[in-house]
Each structure stands twice: as structure tokens, then as C-alpha cells.
């Protein structure tokens, strides 16, 4: 079947039609640093994805008819800049050559920033690559977990990379993993971002994934929820007052989910088959949470659905629909729908966090969804109630219903990524 055109292989009768919105590509599993909380098991492997794999993958993706109007191609799951610039020039050209006119492609890197130089910045500018830089805050916080392979802190090299991006006019956001120390100091975190002219911030609370167990997850869930809510409330309010930090992902991506057009369902691409297509450097394919790529589990094996170098996308999709993985993720999504008042916001949670926190994909609430979905929702409603009360107290005639984002704006929001 592998030589048969994909268009000749329709999806399984009665199955949900896939809509591929994000392709997470691992150009190499290798990472030049050694973070203590990293969940990737194979980060010493220097193998680089073959260009033939890129060609095969996007030939299948674009021929499938399953593409969203915009596909985000996220180069991740290792340090993407450990692969050479020449790799990306060829890969980007291949993807552009194969791309149908009805589909737009946006490339994005999640990087530790230590390898950024002027040559990389030229590539980013030429190809309009979105950049996320992982930096956990001030030196004393960042260097506690983000170290070189010889055990030294990476703060100076990461900061130099960010300044190179700024010098070359390359826009970027930062991704900070929050620990006990940073949760205790929202003002210090904000002062750091403002001091370094960082205006777009994303937070990941330190998680338990793979073999890594976060010390934060020893905290009772209700207490952790209270601590994160206090941090985010203070950070958000002070950021708005400063006028310097203009985007806080946890808030700014929650707003359109909450105030979307009536009747528009909450879409969670981590819970739909092939909506998020994850491909490692050897062509192995998984779906759902990208963190599953490269992991193993006694109940689900390696989470793989096939290999794009030998399987068609239709075969991979059929394998997905027949898998225990999809059966249990779907059961977990339905359980969330029936039990959780926040389901209309998140659409079913993060499967990988359900597995590693609760031991099963079929469960519901996790600390991760409490922090990333419930807390931001509560804070936005809290702020909206306060604003509405101010309007009523001042002049009831000035109350105007909140405007909703367009369907395109809501659909373009990408999920939380590490």
C-alpha cells in the first residue's frame, strides 16, 4: 500500500475526518544542554532527519486533503539549532514547493537560545520563523535547572542569544518553567523580563513527565492551584500596569476560548487523531501530545502509529483509529465532558498529563489542567466581574458586551508547548 496515492485511500468509514493543524518535527533528538527537568529520553543522539523524510511527510500531508487552512510546523523535541542551517534551507524549500495554494505554513522553533548567531537570524528573517526561547528567569533561577552537559549554568549564553535576536530585529517570545522559587516572586520575574526588553511571556509550571518527577507535584493540588493563581494574578496585573509586557500566554490564549462565537466548539488538537502530527528524526509518527514521542509505557508500548518513510498517512490514521491509545484518549475526553465545568474551555485536557499524573488516559482532572485552564479562566472571570461592577457603579449606560474573536482568530491559537 505504501506506493498507492493517498487520495486513493479514503479514511475509515464513519471515522472523524482529521484536520491537521500542527506538525511537530524533531530534526534531531540531540540537545547541547542538559536540563534537570527534561523529559526527552534520547537527547544524546545526534542523528539528523533525512531530507527524504521531509519530502515524503509533506507529500503525504498536502495530498491528504486533511490540512487546516494554516499549518504550524514546530521544530522541537531536541534542540532544533543542533541541525545545520543548510538543513532548514533545504527543508523549507521542499515544504514550500509541495505546499498547495490553499494552505499556508508557519514555521516555528522552540530553542534554548545558546546557539543563536547572525547567520541563524538571517534564516529566521528570510523565512519568517517564529521563535520561542526557553529562559526560566533571572540567573539564580534559570541556572538551577538549565545547565550545560558539564554542569555549568546556561544563563549567559541564552541571554546572549536573545540579545542577538533583538539586535537583528527578530521577534520572539520566552517560555519559562516555573519552580517553587519563581512562583514565590512574580515581581522579580516581571522585573527581569522588563529589564531585558521581553514583551511576550509563556509559562509552564514544572511538570512530572516521563522519568522526571517535579517537586511541585508533591504539593496538594488545591494548594498548588492557590499558589499559581496568586502568582499569575499578581504578574498579570503588574504586567498590564507596566505597559511593557504585552502578552501573557496563559491569559491571552484563554480569552478567545472563553468568548468565542456562540456554537463554536472548543477544539483541543491534543485530543483529536492526527490534528497534531508528531514525527521524530527517523520518521516515526505519533499523534496527540507531542511529549509521547520517544516514550514507552507498559500498556501502550512506544505510542507510535507508524513510520512515514514506509507507511502512508492513511495507514497511520487507520492505525490510530484502531489503537488502544485513541480508545482511551477518547474515553478520557468524554469523561471530562461529562464531569468538568471547564470542558467548554479546554476541550478535554492534555492526554500526556493524564497518563503521567493519574496513570491513565481515561481520567479527568490533572494538576496541569488545573493550572493551565482553570486558574486563567477564573482570573479572567474575576477581572471581568470587577470591570463590570466598575461600569455599573460609574454609569450603567456605558456597559458594552465583550466582543468575541473571529473564528479564524480562535482557530489559529496554538496549544501549550514545552
PDB file of C-alpha atoms in Angstrom, residues 23-169:
ATOM      1  CA  UNK A  23       3.175  19.240  12.617  1.00  0.00           C
ATOM      2  CA  UNK A  24       5.808  18.841  15.334  1.00  0.00           C
ATOM      3  CA  UNK A  25       9.097  17.817  13.737  1.00  0.00           C
ATOM      4  CA  UNK A  26      12.176  16.559  15.535  1.00  0.00           C
ATOM      5  CA  UNK A  27      15.068  17.462  13.207  1.00  0.00           C
ATOM      6  CA  UNK A  28      17.374  15.832  15.753  1.00  0.00           C
ATOM      7  CA  UNK A  29      16.862  14.390  19.219  1.00  0.00           C
ATOM      8  CA  UNK A  30      20.189  15.895  20.304  1.00  0.00           C
ATOM      9  CA  UNK A  31      20.336  18.771  22.742  1.00  0.00           C
ATOM     10  CA  UNK A  32      23.531  20.634  23.568  1.00  0.00           C
ATOM     11  CA  UNK A  33      22.459  21.267  27.175  1.00  0.00           C
ATOM     12  CA  UNK A  34      21.140  19.026  29.944  1.00  0.00           C
ATOM     13  CA  UNK A  35      18.161  20.467  31.832  1.00  0.00           C
ATOM     14  CA  UNK A  36      17.270  18.654  35.036  1.00  0.00           C
ATOM     15  CA  UNK A  37      13.539  18.591  34.235  1.00  0.00           C
ATOM     16  CA  UNK A  38      13.838  17.456  30.594  1.00  0.00           C
ATOM     17  CA  UNK A  39      11.551  14.548  29.713  1.00  0.00           C
ATOM     18  CA  UNK A  40      13.264  13.599  26.411  1.00  0.00           C
ATOM     19  CA  UNK A  41      14.937  10.180  26.731  1.00  0.00           C
ATOM     20  CA  UNK A  42      17.248  10.276  23.689  1.00  0.00           C
ATOM     21  CA  UNK A  43      18.826  13.725  23.793  1.00  0.00           C
ATOM     22  CA  UNK A  44      22.412  12.494  23.248  1.00  0.00           C
ATOM     23  CA  UNK A  45      21.559  11.058  19.817  1.00  0.00           C
ATOM     24  CA  UNK A  46      22.952  13.274  17.027  1.00  0.00           C
ATOM     25  CA  UNK A  47      21.075  11.676  14.126  1.00  0.00           C
ATOM     26  CA  UNK A  48      19.536  14.322  11.812  1.00  0.00           C
ATOM     27  CA  UNK A  49      16.297  13.787   9.892  1.00  0.00           C
ATOM     28  CA  UNK A  50      16.857  12.880   6.235  1.00  0.00           C
ATOM     29  CA  UNK A  51      15.580  15.324   3.632  1.00  0.00           C
ATOM     30  CA  UNK A  52      13.782  12.410   2.002  1.00  0.00           C
ATOM     31  CA  UNK A  53      11.727  12.084   5.202  1.00  0.00           C
ATOM     32  CA  UNK A  54      10.699  15.744   4.973  1.00  0.00           C
ATOM     33  CA  UNK A  55       9.712  15.252   1.332  1.00  0.00           C
ATOM     34  CA  UNK A  56       7.758  12.072   2.000  1.00  0.00           C
ATOM     35  CA  UNK A  57       5.965  13.538   5.027  1.00  0.00           C
ATOM     36  CA  UNK A  58       4.761  16.725   3.381  1.00  0.00           C
ATOM     37  CA  UNK A  59       3.897  14.978   0.127  1.00  0.00           C
ATOM     38  CA  UNK A  60       1.526  12.841   2.186  1.00  0.00           C
ATOM     39  CA  UNK A  61       0.225  15.689   4.346  1.00  0.00           C
ATOM     40  CA  UNK A  62      -0.535  18.036   1.459  1.00  0.00           C
ATOM     41  CA  UNK A  63      -2.046  15.300  -0.739  1.00  0.00           C
ATOM     42  CA  UNK A  64      -4.350  14.106   2.023  1.00  0.00           C
ATOM     43  CA  UNK A  65      -6.904  16.898   1.864  1.00  0.00           C
ATOM     44  CA  UNK A  66      -6.793  16.916   5.672  1.00  0.00           C
ATOM     45  CA  UNK A  67      -4.898  20.184   6.177  1.00  0.00           C
ATOM     46  CA  UNK A  68      -6.242  23.138   8.097  1.00  0.00           C
ATOM     47  CA  UNK A  69      -6.028  26.441   6.228  1.00  0.00           C
ATOM     48  CA  UNK A  70      -2.876  27.180   8.220  1.00  0.00           C
ATOM     49  CA  UNK A  71      -0.405  24.562   9.426  1.00  0.00           C
ATOM     50  CA  UNK A  72       2.118  25.394  12.112  1.00  0.00           C
ATOM     51  CA  UNK A  73       5.355  23.445  11.642  1.00  0.00           C
ATOM     52  CA  UNK A  74       7.085  23.380  15.018  1.00  0.00           C
ATOM     53  CA  UNK A  75      10.727  22.271  15.017  1.00  0.00           C
ATOM     54  CA  UNK A  76      11.133  20.868  18.503  1.00  0.00           C
ATOM     55  CA  UNK A  77      11.757  17.757  20.685  1.00  0.00           C
ATOM     56  CA  UNK A  78      15.513  18.315  20.912  1.00  0.00           C
ATOM     57  CA  UNK A  79      17.490  21.489  20.174  1.00  0.00           C
ATOM     58  CA  UNK A  80      16.464  22.391  16.608  1.00  0.00           C
ATOM     59  CA  UNK A  81      19.554  24.545  16.098  1.00  0.00           C
ATOM     60  CA  UNK A  82      21.766  21.486  16.626  1.00  0.00           C
ATOM     61  CA  UNK A  83      20.899  20.697  12.997  1.00  0.00           C
ATOM     62  CA  UNK A  84      22.708  22.918  10.457  1.00  0.00           C
ATOM     63  CA  UNK A  85      21.224  25.967   8.764  1.00  0.00           C
ATOM     64  CA  UNK A  86      21.606  24.180   5.419  1.00  0.00           C
ATOM     65  CA  UNK A  87      19.187  21.502   6.643  1.00  0.00           C
ATOM     66  CA  UNK A  88      16.457  24.088   7.158  1.00  0.00           C
ATOM     67  CA  UNK A  89      17.070  25.939   3.914  1.00  0.00           C
ATOM     68  CA  UNK A  90      16.509  22.703   2.016  1.00  0.00           C
ATOM     69  CA  UNK A  91      13.592  21.567   4.184  1.00  0.00           C
ATOM     70  CA  UNK A  92      11.813  24.927   3.970  1.00  0.00           C
ATOM     71  CA  UNK A  93      12.250  24.976   0.182  1.00  0.00           C
ATOM     72  CA  UNK A  94      10.845  21.449  -0.106  1.00  0.00           C
ATOM     73  CA  UNK A  95       7.797  22.267   2.007  1.00  0.00           C
ATOM     74  CA  UNK A  96       7.147  25.447   0.021  1.00  0.00           C
ATOM     75  CA  UNK A  97       7.469  23.574  -3.280  1.00  0.00           C
ATOM     76  CA  UNK A  98       4.929  20.957  -2.180  1.00  0.00           C
ATOM     77  CA  UNK A  99       2.519  23.344  -0.445  1.00  0.00           C
ATOM     78  CA  UNK A 100      -0.860  23.815  -2.160  1.00  0.00           C
ATOM     79  CA  UNK A 101      -2.013  27.405  -2.582  1.00  0.00           C
ATOM     80  CA  UNK A 102      -4.979  26.781  -0.271  1.00  0.00           C
ATOM     81  CA  UNK A 103      -2.714  26.069   2.721  1.00  0.00           C
ATOM     82  CA  UNK A 104      -0.348  28.460   4.477  1.00  0.00           C
ATOM     83  CA  UNK A 105       2.611  27.231   6.521  1.00  0.00           C
ATOM     84  CA  UNK A 106       4.154  28.976   9.509  1.00  0.00           C
ATOM     85  CA  UNK A 107       7.489  27.653  10.795  1.00  0.00           C
ATOM     86  CA  UNK A 108       8.363  27.934  14.473  1.00  0.00           C
ATOM     87  CA  UNK A 109      11.382  26.995  16.613  1.00  0.00           C
ATOM     88  CA  UNK A 110      11.473  26.307  20.340  1.00  0.00           C
ATOM     89  CA  UNK A 111      15.132  26.780  21.286  1.00  0.00           C
ATOM     90  CA  UNK A 112      17.362  27.124  24.321  1.00  0.00           C
ATOM     91  CA  UNK A 113      18.893  30.132  22.568  1.00  0.00           C
ATOM     92  CA  UNK A 114      22.529  29.260  23.234  1.00  0.00           C
ATOM     93  CA  UNK A 115      23.418  28.714  19.556  1.00  0.00           C
ATOM     94  CA  UNK A 116      21.797  31.834  18.084  1.00  0.00           C
ATOM     95  CA  UNK A 117      24.076  33.959  15.892  1.00  0.00           C
ATOM     96  CA  UNK A 118      23.703  36.390  12.985  1.00  0.00           C
ATOM     97  CA  UNK A 119      23.537  33.574  10.412  1.00  0.00           C
ATOM     98  CA  UNK A 120      20.596  31.960  12.198  1.00  0.00           C
ATOM     99  CA  UNK A 121      18.892  35.339  12.463  1.00  0.00           C
ATOM    100  CA  UNK A 122      19.127  35.766   8.689  1.00  0.00           C
ATOM    101  CA  UNK A 123      17.373  32.428   8.210  1.00  0.00           C
ATOM    102  CA  UNK A 124      14.653  33.391  10.689  1.00  0.00           C
ATOM    103  CA  UNK A 125      14.053  36.692   8.912  1.00  0.00           C
ATOM    104  CA  UNK A 126      14.098  35.230   5.402  1.00  0.00           C
ATOM    105  CA  UNK A 127      11.572  32.527   6.282  1.00  0.00           C
ATOM    106  CA  UNK A 128       9.540  34.451   8.882  1.00  0.00           C
ATOM    107  CA  UNK A 129      10.232  31.811  11.533  1.00  0.00           C
ATOM    108  CA  UNK A 130       8.502  32.232  14.886  1.00  0.00           C
ATOM    109  CA  UNK A 131      10.956  31.883  17.770  1.00  0.00           C
ATOM    110  CA  UNK A 132      10.391  30.769  21.342  1.00  0.00           C
ATOM    111  CA  UNK A 133      13.385  30.982  23.694  1.00  0.00           C
ATOM    112  CA  UNK A 134      13.466  28.908  26.872  1.00  0.00           C
ATOM    113  CA  UNK A 135      14.694  31.015  29.780  1.00  0.00           C
ATOM    114  CA  UNK A 136      13.431  30.462  33.306  1.00  0.00           C
ATOM    115  CA  UNK A 137      14.012  33.945  34.700  1.00  0.00           C
ATOM    116  CA  UNK A 138      16.964  35.619  36.434  1.00  0.00           C
ATOM    117  CA  UNK A 139      20.319  33.853  36.582  1.00  0.00           C
ATOM    118  CA  UNK A 140      19.848  32.277  40.016  1.00  0.00           C
ATOM    119  CA  UNK A 141      16.555  30.681  38.950  1.00  0.00           C
ATOM    120  CA  UNK A 142      17.498  29.789  35.368  1.00  0.00           C
ATOM    121  CA  UNK A 143      20.852  28.177  36.179  1.00  0.00           C
ATOM    122  CA  UNK A 144      19.376  25.942  38.865  1.00  0.00           C
ATOM    123  CA  UNK A 145      17.879  23.611  36.238  1.00  0.00           C
ATOM    124  CA  UNK A 146      19.164  24.672  32.812  1.00  0.00           C
ATOM    125  CA  UNK A 147      22.788  23.522  32.735  1.00  0.00           C
ATOM    126  CA  UNK A 148      25.423  22.516  30.210  1.00  0.00           C
ATOM    127  CA  UNK A 149      26.445  18.885  29.949  1.00  0.00           C
ATOM    128  CA  UNK A 150      29.411  19.709  32.200  1.00  0.00           C
ATOM    129  CA  UNK A 151      27.070  21.113  34.859  1.00  0.00           C
ATOM    130  CA  UNK A 152      27.559  24.849  34.290  1.00  0.00           C
ATOM    131  CA  UNK A 153      24.722  27.345  34.056  1.00  0.00           C
ATOM    132  CA  UNK A 154      23.488  28.389  30.605  1.00  0.00           C
ATOM    133  CA  UNK A 155      22.094  31.808  31.534  1.00  0.00           C
ATOM    134  CA  UNK A 156      24.834  33.894  29.913  1.00  0.00           C
ATOM    135  CA  UNK A 157      24.690  32.003  26.601  1.00  0.00           C
ATOM    136  CA  UNK A 158      20.894  32.111  26.482  1.00  0.00           C
ATOM    137  CA  UNK A 159      20.884  35.826  27.238  1.00  0.00           C
ATOM    138  CA  UNK A 160      23.483  36.419  24.511  1.00  0.00           C
ATOM    139  CA  UNK A 161      21.246  34.538  22.060  1.00  0.00           C
ATOM    140  CA  UNK A 162      18.239  36.678  22.965  1.00  0.00           C
ATOM    141  CA  UNK A 163      20.246  39.861  22.549  1.00  0.00           C
ATOM    142  CA  UNK A 164      21.395  38.671  19.131  1.00  0.00           C
ATOM    143  CA  UNK A 165      17.749  38.169  18.138  1.00  0.00           C
ATOM    144  CA  UNK A 166      16.939  41.660  19.395  1.00  0.00           C
ATOM    145  CA  UNK A 167      19.915  43.202  17.580  1.00  0.00           C
ATOM    146  CA  UNK A 168      18.774  41.617  14.316  1.00  0.00           C
ATOM    147  CA  UNK A 169      15.134  42.594  14.771  1.00  0.00           C
TER     148      UNK A 169
END
